[in-house]
Amino acid sequence: MRGTMLTMSKQHKKVLVVGNWKMNPATLGLARKLFIDIRKNLGRKRLKTGVAIAPPFPFIAELEKLSPSQRIKLASQDVFHEKVGAFTGEVSLSMLHSVGVSSVIIGHSERRAMGDTDAEIAQDIQSVLASKMTAIVCVGEKTRDAHGHYFSEVEAQLSSALKAVAKSKLAQLVIAYEPVWAIGTGKHATAEDVCEMKLFILKILADTFGRNAQHKVRILYGGSVNAKNATELMEVGQVDGFLIGGASLKPREFVSVINQVEVYAK
Ligand code: PGA
């Protein structure tokens, strides 16, 4: 069984590890140090795994200078879909692009909890895809119940998000399955449950866009990923990488996860 799984997982699309620093660390100095530590731990080995970090907005421009070769790419934790104008507190895509951001996390559960609606998320997805950047769209249930209602919760979020996606843009789409109960709790979803949800998401993609969609869209898992559970989540969960919060703030642990994912890189 494990042999079969390994063969299947070797067929993964380009794998991806994204570190979501959330509102950490406290200062630019600490952010520079963290970034440099991650870079040092990565060493010089050529990686097939895509690596991105999503720092808080004020640090992005400075961190870009620390990654001239784009070995570590920069992502943002959110975006506002308007181009310019009177939108106090918001940040646009062209601003992000101009400081080196190539992918944008959209609909993270912490943003949804602060009021981001499915409709706003769909607008953001549309503008990110129109700008040729990568949209990392988060979906995930709040709780798990014995009756499988969590599938409908994920389906509703995903269907709303996919309305904003043109078939021609599928290669720019990444779906991050992040069960809310697993985020920052130390309780990750089992690898079997992750695999089941991945297949469910692939089915929705195939139903919406046709069978080829599943070869284009990458599906990540997020929620208490760490150096101890990464290999099993890749191997059995069959995902194309991870979106990582807490462990992305620990350089050695983050790089250990990247190295484990690299085993599955094409
Ligand atoms: P966590 O966060 O790895 O700390 O659980 C994941 C996320 O919020 O993307």
CSV table of C-alpha atoms and ligand atoms in Angstrom, one decimal:
chain,number,residue,atom,x,y,z
A,1,MET,CA,0.0,0.0,0.0
A,2,ARG,CA,2.7,2.4,1.0
A,3,GLY,CA,4.6,1.5,-2.2
A,4,THR,CA,1.5,2.4,-4.3
A,5,MET,CA,1.0,5.7,-2.5
A,6,LEU,CA,4.6,6.6,-3.1
A,7,THR,CA,4.3,5.9,-6.8
A,8,MET,CA,1.2,8.1,-6.9
A,9,SER,CA,2.8,10.9,-5.0
A,10,LYS,CA,5.8,10.9,-7.2
A,11,GLN,CA,3.4,12.1,-9.9
A,12,HIS,CA,2.8,15.4,-8.1
A,13,LYS,CA,2.6,18.7,-9.9
A,14,LYS,CA,5.3,21.3,-8.9
A,15,VAL,CA,5.1,21.3,-5.2
A,16,LEU,CA,4.9,24.4,-3.1
A,17,VAL,CA,5.5,25.4,0.5
A,18,VAL,CA,4.2,28.8,1.6
A,19,GLY,CA,5.0,30.3,5.0
A,20,ASN,CA,2.3,32.6,6.4
A,21,TRP,CA,3.9,34.7,9.0
A,22,LYS,CA,0.6,36.3,9.9
A,23,MET,CA,1.2,39.4,12.2
A,24,ASN,CA,4.7,38.2,13.1
A,25,PRO,CA,7.5,39.1,14.0
A,26,ALA,CA,7.2,42.4,15.9
A,27,THR,CA,9.8,44.5,14.0
A,28,LEU,CA,11.5,44.8,10.7
A,29,GLY,CA,14.8,43.9,12.3
A,30,LEU,CA,13.4,40.6,13.5
A,31,ALA,CA,11.8,39.9,10.2
A,32,ARG,CA,15.1,40.4,8.4
A,33,LYS,CA,16.8,38.0,10.9
A,34,LEU,CA,14.1,35.4,10.4
A,35,PHE,CA,14.3,35.6,6.6
A,36,ILE,CA,18.1,35.3,6.7
A,37,ASP,CA,17.9,32.4,9.0
A,38,ILE,CA,15.5,30.6,6.7
A,39,ARG,CA,17.8,31.4,3.7
A,40,LYS,CA,20.8,30.0,5.6
A,41,ASN,CA,19.0,26.8,6.6
A,42,LEU,CA,18.0,26.3,3.0
A,43,GLY,CA,21.6,26.4,1.9
A,44,ARG,CA,22.6,26.4,-1.7
A,45,LYS,CA,21.1,23.1,-2.8
A,46,ARG,CA,18.9,23.5,-5.9
A,47,LEU,CA,15.3,23.1,-5.0
A,48,LYS,CA,12.4,21.9,-7.2
A,49,THR,CA,9.9,22.9,-4.5
A,50,GLY,CA,8.5,26.4,-4.8
A,51,VAL,CA,9.1,28.3,-1.6
A,52,ALA,CA,7.2,31.5,-0.7
A,53,ILE,CA,6.9,33.6,2.4
A,54,ALA,CA,4.0,35.9,3.2
A,55,PRO,CA,5.3,38.5,5.7
A,56,PRO,CA,3.2,41.4,7.0
A,57,PHE,CA,2.9,44.2,4.4
A,58,PRO,CA,5.4,46.7,5.8
A,59,PHE,CA,8.3,44.1,5.6
A,60,ILE,CA,7.8,42.9,2.1
A,61,ALA,CA,9.8,45.5,0.1
A,62,GLU,CA,12.8,45.1,2.5
A,63,LEU,CA,12.7,41.3,2.4
A,64,GLU,CA,12.6,41.2,-1.4
A,65,LYS,CA,16.1,42.7,-1.3
A,66,LEU,CA,17.3,39.7,0.7
A,67,SER,CA,16.1,37.3,-2.0
A,68,PRO,CA,17.6,38.7,-5.2
A,69,SER,CA,17.5,35.3,-7.0
A,70,GLN,CA,13.9,34.8,-6.0
A,71,ARG,CA,14.8,31.5,-4.4
A,72,ILE,CA,12.4,32.4,-1.7
A,73,LYS,CA,9.4,34.1,-3.4
A,74,LEU,CA,7.3,36.7,-1.7
A,75,ALA,CA,3.6,36.3,-1.1
A,76,SER,CA,1.0,38.5,0.5
A,77,GLN,CA,-1.5,37.6,3.2
A,78,ASP,CA,-4.3,39.5,1.6
A,79,VAL,CA,-5.1,42.1,-1.1
A,80,PHE,CA,-7.9,44.6,-2.0
A,81,HIS,CA,-9.3,44.2,-5.5
A,82,GLU,CA,-9.6,47.9,-6.4
A,83,LYS,CA,-6.7,49.4,-8.3
A,84,VAL,CA,-6.1,52.8,-6.6
A,85,GLY,CA,-8.2,55.3,-4.7
A,86,ALA,CA,-9.9,56.3,-1.5
A,87,PHE,CA,-9.7,52.9,0.3
A,88,THR,CA,-8.1,53.7,3.6
A,89,GLY,CA,-6.1,50.8,5.0
A,90,GLU,CA,-6.2,48.7,1.9
A,91,VAL,CA,-3.3,47.5,-0.3
A,92,SER,CA,-3.7,46.9,-4.1
A,93,LEU,CA,-2.2,44.3,-6.4
A,94,SER,CA,0.0,46.7,-8.3
A,95,MET,CA,1.5,47.9,-5.0
A,96,LEU,CA,2.2,44.3,-4.1
A,97,HIS,CA,3.6,43.5,-7.5
A,98,SER,CA,5.9,46.5,-7.4
A,99,VAL,CA,7.6,45.1,-4.3
A,100,GLY,CA,8.1,41.6,-5.7
A,101,VAL,CA,5.0,39.8,-4.6
A,102,SER,CA,4.1,36.9,-7.0
A,103,SER,CA,1.3,35.1,-5.1
A,104,VAL,CA,-1.5,36.2,-2.8
A,105,ILE,CA,-3.3,34.3,0.0
A,106,ILE,CA,-7.0,34.9,-0.3
A,107,GLY,CA,-9.8,34.0,2.1
A,108,HIS,CA,-7.7,32.8,5.0
A,109,SER,CA,-10.0,31.8,7.8
A,110,GLU,CA,-8.6,34.5,10.0
A,111,ARG,CA,-9.6,37.1,7.3
A,112,ARG,CA,-13.0,35.4,6.9
A,113,ALA,CA,-13.4,35.6,10.7
A,114,MET,CA,-12.7,39.4,10.4
A,115,GLY,CA,-15.5,39.8,8.0
A,116,ASP,CA,-14.2,38.9,4.5
A,117,THR,CA,-17.2,37.5,2.6
A,118,ASP,CA,-17.4,34.9,-0.2
A,119,ALA,CA,-18.3,37.7,-2.6
A,120,GLU,CA,-15.3,39.8,-1.7
A,121,ILE,CA,-13.0,36.8,-1.8
A,122,ALA,CA,-14.3,36.0,-5.4
A,123,GLN,CA,-13.5,39.6,-6.4
A,124,ASP,CA,-10.0,39.3,-5.0
A,125,ILE,CA,-9.4,36.0,-6.8
A,126,GLN,CA,-10.6,37.5,-10.1
A,127,SER,CA,-8.2,40.5,-9.8
A,128,VAL,CA,-5.2,38.3,-8.8
A,129,LEU,CA,-5.8,36.0,-11.7
A,130,ALA,CA,-6.2,38.9,-14.1
A,131,SER,CA,-2.8,40.2,-13.0
A,132,LYS,CA,-1.0,37.0,-13.8
A,133,MET,CA,-0.2,36.4,-10.2
A,134,THR,CA,-0.9,33.2,-8.3
A,135,ALA,CA,-4.0,33.1,-6.1
A,136,ILE,CA,-3.8,30.8,-3.0
A,137,VAL,CA,-7.4,30.4,-2.0
A,138,CYS,CA,-8.1,29.0,1.5
A,139,VAL,CA,-11.1,26.8,2.2
A,140,GLY,CA,-11.9,24.7,5.2
A,141,GLU,CA,-14.6,23.8,7.7
A,142,LYS,CA,-14.9,25.3,11.1
A,143,THR,CA,-15.6,22.0,12.8
A,144,ARG,CA,-15.9,18.3,11.9
A,145,ASP,CA,-19.1,16.4,12.6
A,146,ALA,CA,-19.9,12.8,12.3
A,147,HIS,CA,-22.4,13.4,9.4
A,148,GLY,CA,-19.9,14.9,7.0
A,149,HIS,CA,-21.4,18.4,6.9
A,150,TYR,CA,-18.0,19.7,6.5
A,151,PHE,CA,-17.9,18.6,2.9
A,152,SER,CA,-20.9,20.9,2.1
A,153,GLU,CA,-19.1,23.8,4.0
A,154,VAL,CA,-16.0,23.4,1.9
A,155,GLU,CA,-18.0,22.9,-1.3
A,156,ALA,CA,-19.9,26.1,-0.7
A,157,GLN,CA,-16.7,28.1,-0.2
A,158,LEU,CA,-15.1,26.5,-3.2
A,159,SER,CA,-18.0,26.9,-5.6
A,160,SER,CA,-18.3,30.5,-4.8
A,161,ALA,CA,-14.5,31.0,-5.3
A,162,LEU,CA,-14.5,29.1,-8.6
A,163,LYS,CA,-17.2,31.3,-10.1
A,164,ALA,CA,-14.4,33.9,-10.3
A,165,VAL,CA,-12.0,31.6,-12.2
A,166,ALA,CA,-11.8,31.4,-15.9
A,167,LYS,CA,-10.7,28.0,-17.2
A,168,SER,CA,-7.7,29.6,-18.9
A,169,LYS,CA,-6.4,30.8,-15.5
A,170,LEU,CA,-6.4,27.4,-13.7
A,171,ALA,CA,-2.6,27.1,-13.6
A,172,GLN,CA,-2.5,30.3,-11.5
A,173,LEU,CA,-4.9,28.8,-8.9
A,174,VAL,CA,-3.8,27.1,-5.8
A,175,ILE,CA,-6.4,25.8,-3.3
A,176,ALA,CA,-5.3,25.5,0.3
A,177,TYR,CA,-7.4,23.1,2.4
A,178,GLU,CA,-7.2,24.5,5.9
A,179,PRO,CA,-9.7,23.2,8.4
A,180,VAL,CA,-10.2,26.0,10.9
A,181,TRP,CA,-10.0,23.7,13.9
A,182,ALA,CA,-6.5,22.6,12.9
A,183,ILE,CA,-5.0,26.1,12.5
A,184,GLY,CA,-2.6,27.0,15.3
A,185,THR,CA,-4.0,24.3,17.5
A,186,GLY,CA,-1.4,21.6,17.2
A,187,LYS,CA,-4.1,19.2,16.0
A,188,HIS,CA,-3.6,18.5,12.3
A,189,ALA,CA,-6.2,16.7,10.1
A,190,THR,CA,-5.2,13.0,9.7
A,191,ALA,CA,-3.4,12.3,6.4
A,192,GLU,CA,-6.3,10.0,5.4
A,193,ASP,CA,-8.8,12.9,5.9
A,194,VAL,CA,-6.6,15.2,4.0
A,195,CYS,CA,-6.4,12.8,1.1
A,196,GLU,CA,-10.2,12.4,1.2
A,197,MET,CA,-10.7,16.1,1.1
A,198,LYS,CA,-8.2,16.5,-1.7
A,199,LEU,CA,-10.1,14.0,-3.8
A,200,PHE,CA,-13.4,15.8,-3.0
A,201,ILE,CA,-11.8,19.2,-4.2
A,202,LEU,CA,-10.5,17.5,-7.3
A,203,LYS,CA,-13.9,16.2,-8.1
A,204,ILE,CA,-15.4,19.7,-7.8
A,205,LEU,CA,-12.7,21.1,-10.0
A,206,ALA,CA,-13.4,18.3,-12.6
A,207,ASP,CA,-17.2,18.9,-12.4
A,208,THR,CA,-16.7,22.6,-12.9
A,209,PHE,CA,-13.9,22.8,-15.5
A,210,GLY,CA,-13.5,19.3,-16.9
A,211,ARG,CA,-11.1,16.5,-16.0
A,212,ASN,CA,-7.9,18.4,-17.1
A,213,ALA,CA,-8.4,20.9,-14.3
A,214,GLN,CA,-7.0,18.5,-11.8
A,215,HIS,CA,-3.6,18.5,-13.6
A,216,LYS,CA,-3.4,22.3,-13.3
A,217,VAL,CA,-4.6,23.3,-9.9
A,218,ARG,CA,-2.4,22.6,-6.9
A,219,ILE,CA,-3.9,21.6,-3.7
A,220,LEU,CA,-2.1,22.4,-0.4
A,221,TYR,CA,-2.9,21.4,3.1
A,222,GLY,CA,-2.6,23.8,6.1
A,223,GLY,CA,-3.2,23.5,9.8
A,224,SER,CA,-0.6,22.6,12.3
A,225,VAL,CA,1.9,21.3,9.8
A,226,ASN,CA,5.3,20.7,11.3
A,227,ALA,CA,8.5,18.7,10.8
A,228,LYS,CA,7.0,15.6,12.4
A,229,ASN,CA,3.8,15.3,10.3
A,230,ALA,CA,5.0,16.7,7.0
A,231,THR,CA,6.1,13.5,5.3
A,232,GLU,CA,3.0,11.5,6.2
A,233,LEU,CA,0.7,14.4,5.1
A,234,MET,CA,2.5,14.4,1.7
A,235,GLU,CA,2.7,10.7,1.4
A,236,VAL,CA,-0.8,9.7,2.4
A,237,GLY,CA,-2.5,13.1,2.1
A,238,GLN,CA,-1.3,13.3,-1.5
A,239,VAL,CA,-1.2,17.1,-1.4
A,240,ASP,CA,1.0,19.3,-3.6
A,241,GLY,CA,2.6,21.0,-0.5
A,242,PHE,CA,1.7,23.1,2.5
A,243,LEU,CA,0.6,26.5,3.8
A,244,ILE,CA,2.3,26.8,7.1
A,245,GLY,CA,1.7,29.3,10.0
A,246,GLY,CA,3.5,28.7,13.3
A,247,ALA,CA,6.2,26.4,11.9
A,248,SER,CA,7.2,29.0,9.3
A,249,LEU,CA,8.5,31.2,12.2
A,250,LYS,CA,11.0,28.5,13.1
A,251,PRO,CA,13.7,28.5,10.4
A,252,ARG,CA,15.0,24.9,11.1
A,253,GLU,CA,11.5,23.4,11.3
A,254,PHE,CA,10.3,25.3,8.3
A,255,VAL,CA,13.3,24.2,6.2
A,256,SER,CA,12.9,20.6,7.5
A,257,VAL,CA,9.3,20.7,6.1
A,258,ILE,CA,10.6,22.0,2.8
A,259,ASN,CA,13.2,19.3,2.6
A,260,GLN,CA,10.5,16.7,3.3
A,261,VAL,CA,8.3,18.1,0.5
A,262,GLU,CA,11.3,18.2,-1.9
A,263,VAL,CA,11.2,14.4,-1.9
A,264,TYR,CA,7.9,14.6,-3.8
A,265,ALA,CA,9.0,17.4,-6.1
A,266,LYS,CA,9.1,16.8,-9.8
B,1,PGA,P1,-0.6,26.9,11.5
B,1,PGA,O1,-1.3,27.9,10.5
B,1,PGA,O2,0.4,26.2,10.6
B,1,PGA,O3,0.0,27.7,12.6
B,1,PGA,O4,-1.7,25.9,12.0
B,1,PGA,C1,-1.7,27.6,9.2
B,1,PGA,C2,-2.3,28.8,8.5
B,1,PGA,O5,-3.0,29.6,9.2
B,1,PGA,O6,-2.2,29.0,7.3
